[in-house]
């Protein structure tokens, strides 16, 4: 009894010490997890603490390599003994499949396990003699996230040890603590990644509080403007300082309108680039972020440097205007004879009528009535000459596109008046088929006339060599359904060569020896700028038909 | 100017120009008819009086020059005055060679046109008078018998009666009688006059 009593007392003392040790160990592990920022930082410390607390030689962590379907050693700690050092090498390289070795078994069952004497069983590395010789006992437990095993931690001791149930419970609880920590740090890592993405996004990005004061501003903004975080944080309208003075008032108005209305905003404004002191155009956009109840939490937005894009757009627009001006001049040049005739005709009539008028007044007695009629003709012909000149001037002038309500028939007739003579001289029969119940279209009269003129000149040229059949030009207007008006220019010329047809509307593509190849490409871009389409097709039995259609919009009330 | 009737035909595709020309020409008391195209002119009924054509060089359908040539081919050659909005020298040279009276660039001096019209009408009048005379001569010639024509041919080349008689195996008396008939039917007062008549009848211009 006394023996057994001593025994019991001894056990009690040992157990109390052991319990204190374990409590301390648990406390230390908790502290490590509380202080560490990442799993990689916490794990070696935990392995060391457990080994030292329990007097074990080596601890290792394996994480599941999902791709390979194995457990792979990710961390290892060992005591400074030579035996443990030998053991480290192959443990680091060890991998386990499910159910293989002690870690494999833990992975499969999700429960702690131990081997009292490794001498009798394969431990961490199946069949390894060194392992069997050095190690005595092994214990392993899962890192659990709920019921899912995400890794295994294992230890080896030189002492033969029979771990009690209590130790297994403690280790299991450490396992799930590490699991929870892993999950938490993964979430933090993800959040950090997202913040860093925002910081490094290749556009100035920012968020603004519902009252319009700045919240977060990303790195690119600071770099671009040269402003410092402290300055931005302490000056709610710091961004205004980097704005071009001419843009400030407008930008501020749009900004505050967008904030107060809760709708956000889109605006273009020039910001100062710190590195070279130039103002550059930015596209600034902000949208509200709301909670479930619809309250605005923040506005998030970006400022994109669109300066180069804007400039190239502008250059493109200028070039296009230049080109269209050029083609217009060219078209006019081709029509010079026609125009000279159109102007000279009323002038000739004026001079002749004036001479007749003078003669009527010089007769005895003066024929005042006849002279008056001559003067009336002069006035009429004078207006006619002025009208021709007005039309030519309108065509020559380079104007910003205008949007007027146009009667497409009238617009077409004005062009035909200019081309009439050219058509007659080329012995071309002109037929017009106008639908007189067309709705008005919205567009630039001069530009559309330029398209028509270009198509008519092309038609005249296409028919210039035709002798075998009549040269006929048909201009027709029609409505294709309620929302489209179209104009057809149909010739009986040489027609489209299938080789050239696909390239017809390409810039600088021409089949004429003296052509620049920009007429049709500009014509198409003009029509498309009006929301319409320009296309070509073969005419039967000869020639080509060009059709352009324009959308009909209801006049604004 | 009190003259017999003359008509100025104006062909111009421009209505203003037609009106102005019509008015100007009527200030000098001439009759004017205007046409928009050569076709319109050709289809019209024209009285048989002296006149001239005022043509725009560039006309719908065909050029004024081509039209002029076609008229000449058909034997209708009224004197032509060309007017043009784009007068160029080669074109006016061609027009003058083709028999145009004048070539005027628009806008032209009114007096130049009226002068040209008067010249043209005068030319036409003379041409018509000549044509009338030739027509009359031809009429007279047509009344001659075959024998009389034979004898006239010899007479106008200066053959004496005796020689003609030998050539035609006739008596000299018979030749004399026929010769008297020829002189009478042709209304010739003397031999030189008959020779002039024969010249005119043979003139290729007169046969047109």
XYZ file of C-alpha atoms in Angstrom:
765
model
C 0.000 0.000 0.000
C 2.777 2.355 1.096
C 4.534 1.516 -2.108
C 1.481 2.200 -4.042
C 0.864 5.333 -1.935
C 4.342 6.628 -2.645
C 3.828 5.710 -6.151
C 0.584 7.643 -6.228
C 2.121 10.666 -4.549
C 5.005 10.595 -6.997
C 2.602 10.397 -9.844
C 0.608 13.273 -8.435
C 3.611 15.548 -8.194
C 4.759 14.578 -11.683
C 1.339 15.037 -13.049
C 0.944 18.423 -11.443
C 4.233 19.527 -12.879
C 3.274 18.123 -16.217
C -0.090 19.888 -16.123
C 1.603 23.202 -15.287
C 4.050 22.661 -18.130
C 1.265 21.994 -20.552
C -0.688 25.008 -19.384
C 2.348 27.191 -19.822
C 2.967 25.689 -23.226
C -0.592 26.410 -24.295
C -0.325 29.934 -22.993
C 2.925 30.497 -24.916
C 1.463 29.134 -28.142
C -1.528 31.457 -27.761
C 0.814 34.406 -27.229
C 2.867 33.498 -30.284
C -0.259 33.335 -32.422
C -1.503 36.633 -31.013
C 1.763 38.423 -31.801
C 2.597 36.883 -35.167
C 1.532 38.467 -38.424
C 1.770 35.311 -40.499
C 1.781 31.535 -40.267
C 5.357 31.486 -41.525
C 6.396 33.652 -38.601
C 4.405 31.725 -35.945
C 5.059 28.092 -36.870
C 8.822 27.784 -36.084
C 8.217 29.473 -32.729
C 5.357 27.101 -31.927
C 7.414 24.060 -32.896
C 10.255 25.259 -30.684
C 7.986 26.084 -27.739
C 6.320 22.662 -27.834
C 9.627 20.818 -28.152
C 11.161 22.769 -25.307
C 8.112 22.488 -23.089
C 7.879 18.720 -23.521
C 11.607 18.027 -23.877
C 11.311 16.726 -27.445
C 14.064 16.777 -30.070
C 12.391 17.733 -33.312
C 9.180 19.214 -34.541
C 7.955 19.595 -38.107
C 4.950 20.990 -39.919
C 3.542 19.577 -43.146
C 1.039 21.381 -45.272
C -1.146 19.797 -47.914
C 0.136 20.328 -51.406
C -3.220 20.221 -53.177
C -1.728 19.923 -56.643
C 0.538 16.967 -55.853
C -1.943 15.446 -53.375
C 0.765 15.019 -50.719
C 1.855 16.437 -47.393
C 4.993 18.493 -47.782
C 7.267 19.655 -44.971
C 6.985 23.431 -44.628
C 8.611 24.160 -41.272
C 11.042 22.339 -38.950
C 12.629 22.934 -35.605
C 15.170 20.740 -33.861
C 17.289 20.671 -30.717
C 20.990 21.210 -31.212
C 21.897 17.507 -30.779
C 23.838 15.743 -33.502
C 21.218 13.049 -33.810
C 18.482 15.576 -34.387
C 20.655 17.283 -37.016
C 20.944 14.033 -38.920
C 17.237 13.577 -38.700
C 16.492 17.061 -40.077
C 17.843 16.441 -43.564
C 15.457 13.764 -44.614
C 12.472 15.153 -42.678
C 12.710 18.380 -44.690
C 12.569 16.398 -47.887
C 9.823 14.089 -46.710
C 6.431 13.939 -48.327
C 3.524 11.703 -47.381
C 0.550 10.457 -49.217
C -2.703 9.963 -47.351
C -2.425 6.981 -44.959
C 1.332 6.640 -45.457
C 3.447 7.121 -42.358
C 2.273 8.789 -39.205
C 1.494 12.217 -40.787
C -0.418 10.443 -43.590
C -2.486 8.608 -41.031
C -3.315 11.856 -39.167
C -4.225 13.517 -42.456
C -6.619 10.709 -43.202
C -8.259 10.381 -39.787
C -8.135 14.033 -38.732
C -7.154 12.877 -35.180
C -3.871 12.947 -33.206
C -1.846 9.719 -33.222
C 1.348 8.430 -31.694
C 3.887 5.635 -31.968
C 5.448 4.674 -28.634
C 8.509 2.996 -30.102
C 9.489 3.899 -33.578
C 11.772 0.930 -33.597
C 8.760 -1.187 -34.267
C 7.053 0.943 -36.851
C 7.684 3.196 -39.789
C 7.621 6.738 -38.680
C 8.106 9.909 -40.677
C 9.896 8.337 -43.538
C 8.937 4.853 -44.400
C 11.748 2.258 -44.216
C 14.469 4.723 -43.315
C 17.055 2.945 -41.126
C 18.409 6.136 -39.599
C 14.972 7.128 -38.479
C 14.452 3.828 -36.809
C 17.782 3.883 -35.082
C 17.592 7.428 -33.733
C 14.016 8.015 -32.875
C 12.201 6.463 -30.053
C 8.706 7.873 -30.047
C 6.658 9.996 -32.453
C 3.442 11.994 -32.101
C 1.451 13.940 -34.649
C -1.772 15.983 -34.723
C -3.766 17.743 -37.444
C -4.060 21.464 -38.130
C -7.806 21.677 -38.396
C -10.059 24.224 -39.944
C -13.445 23.027 -38.686
C -13.308 19.384 -39.694
C -10.940 19.909 -42.614
C -7.296 18.922 -42.249
C -5.096 21.631 -43.755
C -1.781 20.369 -42.336
C -0.083 18.107 -39.835
C 2.363 18.866 -37.016
C 4.563 16.106 -35.698
C 7.299 15.569 -33.070
C 9.984 12.992 -32.346
C 11.475 12.205 -28.967
C 14.457 10.045 -28.014
C 12.635 8.981 -24.913
C 10.089 6.313 -25.071
C 6.992 8.166 -24.149
C 3.456 7.161 -23.779
C 1.474 10.309 -24.310
C -1.620 10.449 -22.182
C -5.078 11.358 -23.358
C -4.802 14.815 -21.845
C -1.718 15.680 -23.931
C -3.484 14.567 -27.040
C -6.403 16.876 -26.216
C -4.042 19.812 -25.610
C -2.227 19.182 -28.886
C -5.500 18.817 -30.746
C -6.645 22.157 -29.414
C -3.327 23.757 -30.481
C -3.941 22.209 -33.922
C -7.280 23.922 -34.295
C -5.852 27.159 -32.878
C -3.226 27.140 -35.626
C -5.980 26.278 -38.152
C -8.008 29.301 -37.065
C -4.921 31.464 -37.196
C -4.146 30.232 -40.701
C -7.619 31.161 -41.833
C -7.408 34.584 -40.214
C -4.010 35.402 -41.684
C -5.130 34.171 -45.109
C -7.994 36.688 -44.957
C -5.592 39.430 -43.864
C -3.148 38.460 -46.621
C -5.930 38.662 -49.164
C -6.976 42.059 -47.837
C -3.391 43.258 -47.965
C -3.072 42.024 -51.522
C -6.160 43.977 -52.444
C -4.924 47.130 -50.803
C -1.604 46.747 -52.569
C -3.429 46.251 -55.845
C -5.249 49.509 -55.269
C -1.972 51.187 -54.404
C -0.241 49.949 -57.535
C -3.092 50.164 -60.007
C -1.767 52.110 -63.028
C -4.237 54.932 -62.564
C -4.731 57.470 -59.814
C -7.396 55.971 -57.557
C -8.986 57.378 -54.455
C -11.946 57.271 -52.166
C -13.854 60.130 -50.674
C -16.053 60.323 -47.589
C -19.744 61.051 -48.079
C -19.059 64.664 -47.114
C -16.450 65.023 -49.840
C -13.297 64.906 -47.712
C -10.550 62.587 -48.976
C -10.289 59.082 -47.526
C -7.727 56.896 -49.286
C -5.488 58.156 -52.066
C -3.267 55.692 -53.912
C 0.448 55.839 -54.533
C 0.152 56.880 -58.168
C -1.728 60.030 -57.223
C 1.002 61.061 -54.759
C 3.719 60.332 -57.303
C 1.916 62.194 -60.063
C 1.037 65.316 -58.116
C 4.032 65.329 -55.807
C 1.672 65.898 -52.878
C 2.415 64.213 -49.581
C -0.053 62.035 -47.631
C 0.093 64.360 -44.619
C -0.767 67.350 -46.746
C -3.628 65.558 -48.478
C -5.001 64.289 -45.156
C -4.899 67.706 -43.548
C -6.184 69.647 -46.568
C -9.539 68.318 -47.750
C -9.329 70.234 -51.024
C -5.674 69.503 -51.753
C -6.594 68.160 -55.186
C -7.799 71.619 -56.177
C -4.257 72.960 -55.842
C -3.036 70.699 -58.635
C -5.808 71.721 -61.015
C -5.246 74.085 -63.898
C -6.527 77.487 -62.729
C -8.913 77.683 -65.675
C -10.484 74.351 -64.745
C -10.882 74.936 -61.021
C -14.262 76.572 -60.897
C -15.883 74.136 -63.297
C -14.245 71.074 -61.708
C -15.268 72.160 -58.193
C -18.839 72.664 -59.313
C -19.043 69.223 -60.928
C -17.302 67.610 -57.950
C -19.612 69.061 -55.322
C -22.708 68.506 -57.460
C -21.725 64.856 -57.738
C -21.042 64.508 -54.006
C -24.182 66.325 -52.835
C -26.483 64.556 -55.272
C -24.894 61.241 -54.346
C -24.610 60.368 -58.024
C -20.854 60.732 -58.403
C -19.429 62.500 -61.444
C -17.482 62.297 -64.683
C -15.366 65.241 -65.728
C -12.325 66.132 -67.725
C -9.845 68.519 -66.164
C -6.141 69.332 -66.341
C -3.918 68.315 -63.436
C -0.341 69.393 -62.851
C 2.207 66.634 -63.369
C 4.887 67.177 -60.735
C 7.775 65.576 -62.634
C 7.738 68.080 -65.493
C 5.410 70.822 -64.315
C 2.937 70.391 -67.183
C -0.828 70.369 -66.992
C -2.321 67.255 -68.506
C -5.893 66.283 -69.228
C -7.448 63.704 -66.945
C -10.683 61.862 -67.052
C -12.059 61.823 -63.511
C -14.865 59.529 -62.517
C -16.435 58.791 -59.162
C -19.247 56.441 -58.153
C -20.909 55.996 -54.758
C -20.441 52.837 -52.649
C -23.558 52.123 -50.568
C -24.424 49.822 -47.671
C -27.359 47.415 -47.663
C -29.740 50.212 -46.639
C -28.551 52.388 -49.486
C -26.569 54.852 -47.353
C -23.468 56.162 -49.034
C -20.314 54.854 -47.326
C -17.741 56.295 -49.713
C -17.265 57.539 -53.207
C -14.571 55.694 -55.146
C -12.993 57.115 -58.204
C -10.114 57.279 -60.622
C -8.219 59.984 -62.452
C -6.862 58.773 -65.775
C -4.280 60.705 -67.732
C -5.952 60.972 -71.148
C -3.751 63.778 -72.401
C -1.925 61.856 -75.135
C -5.104 60.131 -76.214
C -6.933 63.428 -76.321
C -4.174 65.037 -78.321
C -3.991 62.234 -80.843
C -7.766 62.379 -81.167
C -7.522 66.064 -81.812
C -4.723 65.583 -84.315
C -6.787 62.935 -86.038
C -9.773 65.245 -86.152
C -7.646 68.032 -87.590
C -6.175 65.748 -90.214
C -9.601 64.561 -91.126
C -10.915 68.107 -91.408
C -7.866 68.963 -93.489
C -8.484 66.008 -95.763
C -12.138 66.690 -96.162
C -11.317 70.292 -96.958
C -8.828 69.095 -99.553
C -11.253 66.758 -101.248
C -13.789 69.514 -101.328
C -11.289 71.829 -103.010
C -10.432 69.039 -105.418
C -14.064 68.442 -106.208
C -14.491 72.156 -106.802
C -11.427 72.131 -109.022
C -12.946 69.412 -111.152
C -16.077 71.481 -111.423
C -14.355 74.745 -112.284
C -15.547 74.739 -115.883
C -19.028 74.043 -114.702
C -18.885 76.798 -112.120
C -17.379 79.317 -114.553
C -20.260 78.593 -116.847
C -22.815 78.848 -114.044
C -21.516 82.263 -113.036
C -20.874 83.537 -116.538
C -24.311 82.648 -117.767
C -26.243 85.134 -115.607
C -23.466 87.705 -116.082
C -23.806 87.466 -119.850
C -27.552 87.851 -119.537
C -27.122 90.862 -117.242
C -24.773 92.672 -119.620
C -27.029 91.947 -122.586
C -30.188 93.025 -120.768
C -28.455 96.209 -119.611
C -27.499 97.024 -123.197
C -31.063 96.378 -124.323
C -32.389 98.579 -121.494
C -30.147 101.484 -122.497
C -31.275 101.104 -126.082
C -34.947 101.166 -125.114
C -34.349 104.433 -123.240
C -32.463 105.945 -126.180
C -35.252 105.349 -128.676
C -37.548 108.276 -129.427
C -39.843 108.272 -127.608
C -38.085 106.238 -124.849
C -39.609 102.776 -124.299
C -39.686 103.002 -120.498
C -41.782 99.887 -120.039
C -39.411 97.744 -122.018
C -36.427 99.254 -120.179
C -38.124 98.455 -116.861
C -38.570 94.835 -117.916
C -34.878 94.662 -118.847
C -33.974 96.017 -115.402
C -36.179 93.424 -113.717
C -34.354 90.677 -115.609
C -31.037 92.153 -114.534
C -32.090 92.035 -110.898
C -33.250 88.436 -111.262
C -30.054 87.309 -112.981
C -27.932 89.183 -110.464
C -29.542 87.222 -107.664
C -28.986 84.032 -109.574
C -25.258 84.762 -109.941
C -25.017 85.608 -106.255
C -26.732 82.338 -105.387
C -24.223 80.328 -107.410
C -21.379 82.100 -105.653
C -22.980 81.546 -102.262
C -23.230 77.812 -102.937
C -19.624 77.585 -104.046
C -18.446 79.552 -101.066
C -20.393 77.339 -98.717
C -18.754 74.287 -100.237
C -15.271 75.756 -100.089
C -15.427 76.985 -96.534
C -14.038 74.779 -93.852
C -16.701 74.772 -91.232
C -17.270 72.972 -87.999
C -19.937 70.320 -88.574
C -23.376 71.685 -87.940
C -26.598 69.949 -87.191
C -29.492 71.378 -89.090
C -32.833 69.950 -90.042
C -32.465 69.139 -93.705
C -34.773 68.239 -96.528
C -32.582 65.700 -98.267
C -34.222 66.335 -101.653
C -33.530 70.045 -101.465
C -29.977 69.361 -100.292
C -29.480 67.056 -103.285
C -30.978 69.517 -105.759
C -28.529 72.199 -104.682
C -25.628 69.918 -105.535
C -27.191 68.968 -108.853
C -27.458 72.652 -109.717
C -23.669 72.847 -109.461
C -23.064 69.659 -111.397
C -25.692 70.240 -114.073
C -23.385 71.732 -116.603
C -20.723 69.092 -116.080
C -23.390 66.453 -116.668
C -24.587 68.115 -119.848
C -21.087 68.493 -121.157
C -20.384 64.828 -120.526
C -23.591 63.967 -122.372
C -25.047 62.274 -119.324
C -28.754 61.837 -118.962
C -29.845 62.840 -115.467
C -32.914 61.369 -113.916
C -34.130 62.281 -110.446
C -36.605 60.152 -108.558
C -37.388 61.898 -105.316
C -39.740 60.659 -102.685
C -41.469 63.890 -101.742
C -42.805 62.650 -98.418
C -39.521 62.137 -96.649
C -39.003 63.202 -93.046
C -36.296 65.746 -92.309
C -32.883 64.458 -91.275
C -30.474 66.099 -88.914
C -27.041 66.813 -90.339
C -24.446 69.092 -91.774
C -25.693 70.374 -95.119
C -22.270 71.180 -96.535
C -20.716 67.873 -95.508
C -23.555 65.833 -96.936
C -23.442 67.862 -100.126
C -19.774 67.107 -100.328
C -20.540 63.393 -100.156
C -23.125 63.761 -102.927
C -20.833 65.855 -105.076
C -18.092 63.297 -104.660
C -20.395 60.440 -105.644
C -21.687 62.393 -108.652
C -18.179 63.267 -109.833
C -17.166 59.623 -109.469
C -20.208 58.633 -111.511
C -19.368 61.143 -114.245
C -15.809 59.850 -114.417
C -16.974 56.244 -114.485
C -19.162 56.994 -117.513
C -16.750 59.210 -119.429
C -15.477 56.398 -121.650
C -18.821 54.702 -122.276
C -19.980 54.715 -125.894
C -21.703 51.358 -126.231
C -24.728 52.202 -124.101
C -26.412 55.357 -122.781
C -24.736 57.331 -120.016
C -27.347 57.613 -117.336
C -27.168 59.035 -113.862
C -30.115 58.371 -111.601
C -30.449 60.102 -108.267
C -33.197 58.746 -106.086
C -34.315 59.409 -102.556
C -36.423 57.031 -100.521
C -37.379 56.160 -96.998
C -36.439 52.711 -95.793
C -38.873 52.185 -92.994
C -39.821 54.927 -90.572
C -36.321 55.722 -89.306
C -34.076 55.762 -92.350
C -33.806 58.031 -95.338
C -31.560 56.979 -98.191
C -30.134 58.531 -101.320
C -28.991 56.499 -104.311
C -26.495 57.612 -106.922
C -26.727 55.166 -109.815
C -24.510 55.304 -112.895
C -24.178 53.256 -116.058
C -20.399 53.445 -116.030
C -17.658 50.850 -116.115
C -18.793 49.296 -112.841
C -16.857 47.891 -109.930
C -13.886 45.682 -110.479
C -14.233 42.796 -107.990
C -10.533 43.268 -107.202
C -11.057 46.836 -106.085
C -14.507 46.511 -104.549
C -13.423 45.393 -101.062
C -10.995 48.335 -100.806
C -13.376 50.937 -102.152
C -13.711 52.869 -98.926
C -10.115 52.542 -97.752
C -8.124 55.711 -97.443
C -5.487 56.237 -100.150
C -6.879 53.432 -102.274
C -7.539 54.637 -105.778
C -8.089 53.284 -109.258
C -7.692 56.663 -110.912
C -4.272 57.725 -112.166
C -4.583 61.181 -110.660
C -6.760 60.199 -107.695
C -5.712 60.564 -104.095
C -7.970 57.815 -102.860
C -9.532 59.796 -100.086
C -12.864 60.828 -101.551
C -14.821 57.727 -100.675
C -13.110 57.138 -97.364
C -13.973 60.656 -96.264
C -17.454 60.326 -97.662
C -17.978 57.224 -95.605
C -16.616 58.809 -92.444
C -18.923 61.782 -92.958
C -21.936 59.535 -93.403
C -20.972 57.437 -90.415
C -20.498 60.547 -88.302
C -24.139 61.236 -89.107
C -25.045 57.792 -87.804
C -25.606 56.505 -91.319
C -24.084 54.044 -93.747
C -22.500 54.370 -97.179
C -22.295 51.322 -99.387
C -21.747 50.387 -102.994
C -23.207 47.679 -105.190
C -23.189 46.700 -108.826
C -25.874 48.272 -110.984
C -27.697 46.233 -113.603
C -26.885 45.920 -116.449
C -23.965 48.373 -116.180
C -22.315 50.561 -113.619
C -22.423 51.053 -109.905
C -24.910 52.256 -107.361
C -23.786 54.065 -104.234
C -26.317 54.302 -101.459
C -26.093 56.298 -98.301
C -28.664 56.142 -95.588
C -29.209 58.510 -92.717
C -31.155 57.916 -89.533
C -34.279 59.952 -88.952
C -34.592 61.418 -85.502
C -37.744 62.961 -84.249
C -37.359 66.723 -83.954
C -36.834 67.664 -80.359
C -39.987 69.126 -78.881
C -33.301 100.425 -141.191
C -36.157 99.764 -143.503
C -35.432 96.493 -145.111
C -37.335 93.446 -146.118
C -38.167 90.903 -143.437
C -35.249 89.203 -141.628
C -35.292 86.818 -138.684
C -32.587 86.287 -136.069
C -32.603 82.735 -134.673
C -31.109 82.435 -131.195
C -30.167 79.030 -129.796
C -29.086 79.133 -126.152
C -29.888 76.696 -123.350
C -29.987 79.430 -120.714
C -33.450 80.977 -120.413
C -32.088 84.290 -119.044
C -29.693 84.592 -121.934
C -32.460 83.833 -124.423
C -34.685 86.551 -122.976
C -31.871 89.110 -122.913
C -30.774 88.358 -126.471
C -34.312 88.472 -127.741
C -34.813 91.863 -126.108
C -31.525 93.287 -127.330
C -32.050 92.204 -130.928
C -35.610 93.545 -130.933
C -34.317 97.033 -129.998
C -33.086 97.345 -133.586
C -36.399 96.197 -134.989
C -35.362 92.733 -136.027
C -37.597 89.721 -135.594
C -36.194 87.175 -133.102
C -36.989 83.520 -132.519
C -35.360 81.699 -129.607
C -34.692 77.995 -129.123
C -33.282 76.034 -126.181
C -31.556 73.397 -128.316
C -30.528 72.631 -131.907
C -33.209 69.926 -132.032
C -35.876 72.464 -131.165
C -34.575 74.699 -133.952
C -34.547 71.908 -136.525
C -38.078 70.854 -135.640
C -39.453 74.383 -135.969
C -41.163 75.715 -139.111
C -39.075 78.528 -140.461
C -40.363 81.063 -142.978
C -38.328 81.449 -146.130
C -36.737 84.796 -145.329
C -33.266 86.160 -144.769
C -31.843 85.558 -141.356
C -28.928 84.450 -139.219
C -28.183 82.131 -136.328
C -26.839 83.197 -132.935
C -25.415 80.048 -131.353
C -23.925 79.194 -127.980
C -20.791 77.150 -128.665
C -21.679 74.684 -125.932
C -25.173 73.476 -126.382
C -27.095 70.638 -124.816
C -26.960 67.532 -126.952
C -24.172 68.644 -129.286
C -21.696 71.443 -129.509
C -22.530 74.526 -131.554
C -19.633 73.783 -133.883
C -20.874 70.273 -134.614
C -24.355 71.599 -135.163
C -23.038 74.200 -137.596
C -21.235 71.520 -139.561
C -24.362 69.389 -139.716
C -26.417 72.299 -140.965
C -23.816 72.890 -143.695
C -23.960 69.225 -144.691
C -27.704 69.497 -145.127
C -27.266 72.549 -147.327
C -28.841 74.901 -144.804
C -26.105 77.439 -144.315
C -27.454 80.472 -142.591
C -24.637 82.775 -141.451
C -23.711 81.944 -137.867
C -22.541 84.102 -134.981
C -21.052 82.125 -132.131
C -21.194 83.285 -128.559
C -19.537 81.485 -125.729
C -18.930 81.639 -122.027
C -15.466 80.208 -122.393
C -14.100 81.603 -125.608
C -10.729 80.164 -126.465
C -8.646 80.959 -129.484
C -8.450 77.503 -131.126
C -12.191 77.180 -130.907
C -12.842 80.586 -132.447
C -10.366 79.840 -135.260
C -12.230 76.652 -136.050
C -15.526 78.499 -135.941
C -14.344 81.184 -138.353
C -12.881 78.576 -140.724
C -16.192 76.802 -140.699
C -17.753 79.978 -142.007
C -18.876 81.800 -138.893
C -19.460 85.506 -139.236
C -18.277 86.353 -135.765
C -17.159 84.709 -132.548
C -18.057 86.611 -129.362
C -17.118 85.853 -125.765
C -19.687 86.393 -123.077
C -20.155 89.022 -121.836
C -19.826 90.766 -125.201
C -20.376 94.351 -126.300
C -23.954 94.757 -127.497
C -22.928 96.768 -130.559
C -20.519 94.038 -131.636
C -23.310 91.516 -131.648
C -25.748 93.788 -133.460
C -23.104 94.685 -136.065
C -22.341 91.021 -136.575
C -26.043 90.280 -136.936
C -26.383 92.970 -139.584
C -23.367 91.689 -141.479
C -24.751 88.184 -141.281
C -28.209 89.154 -142.474
C -26.714 91.158 -145.335
C -24.622 88.169 -146.292
C -27.648 85.920 -146.166
C -29.687 88.323 -148.211
C -27.013 88.379 -150.934
C -26.714 84.638 -150.822
C -30.452 84.262 -151.146
C -30.570 86.742 -154.049
C -27.812 84.823 -155.815
C -29.577 81.564 -155.188
C -32.784 83.009 -156.567
C -31.028 84.139 -159.726
C -29.429 80.806 -160.239
C -32.729 79.084 -159.655
C -34.241 81.308 -162.332
C -31.422 80.554 -164.754
C -31.879 76.889 -164.090
C -35.540 77.265 -164.793
C -34.739 78.843 -168.113
C -32.146 76.219 -168.913
C -34.720 73.535 -168.179
C -36.947 74.849 -170.974
C -34.240 74.166 -173.592
C -34.598 71.116 -175.807
C -31.833 68.492 -175.963
C -30.605 69.876 -179.256
C -30.684 73.455 -177.976
C -28.589 72.485 -174.916
C -26.068 70.770 -177.209
C -25.804 73.873 -179.347
C -25.584 76.194 -176.312
C -22.644 74.173 -174.971
C -20.764 74.741 -178.225
C -21.795 78.395 -178.463
C -20.515 79.377 -175.014
C -17.076 77.873 -175.695
C -16.904 80.163 -178.769
C -17.466 77.755 -181.705
C -18.727 79.477 -184.869
C -22.061 78.257 -186.362
C -20.337 76.571 -189.282
C -18.159 74.446 -187.077
C -21.099 73.507 -184.861
C -23.092 72.474 -187.949
C -20.241 70.239 -189.131
C -19.798 68.705 -185.712
C -23.479 67.893 -185.315
C -24.042 67.068 -188.988
C -26.695 69.766 -189.285
C -27.216 72.522 -191.770
C -25.782 75.887 -190.728
C -29.301 77.301 -191.003
C -30.695 74.813 -188.492
C -27.919 75.741 -186.039
C -28.741 79.418 -186.455
C -32.448 78.804 -185.687
C -31.612 76.754 -182.545
C -29.101 79.361 -181.413
C -31.778 82.078 -181.728
C -34.108 79.884 -179.622
C -31.409 79.494 -176.940
C -30.810 83.248 -176.725
C -34.521 83.889 -176.419
C -35.320 81.142 -173.884
C -32.313 82.111 -171.720
C -33.193 85.822 -171.895
C -29.635 86.528 -173.084
C -29.150 89.870 -174.856
C -25.660 89.034 -176.099
C -23.196 86.200 -176.395
C -21.042 87.429 -173.433
C -24.185 87.420 -171.247
C -24.988 83.835 -172.245
C -21.391 82.863 -171.394
C -21.751 84.403 -167.892
C -25.011 82.498 -167.425
C -23.344 79.238 -168.381
C -20.521 79.959 -165.897
C -23.016 80.455 -163.117
C -24.894 77.296 -163.962
C -21.656 75.348 -163.788
C -20.511 76.916 -160.506
C -20.430 74.070 -158.042
C -21.503 76.454 -155.216
C -24.611 77.289 -157.199
C -25.654 73.690 -157.521
C -26.089 73.304 -153.822
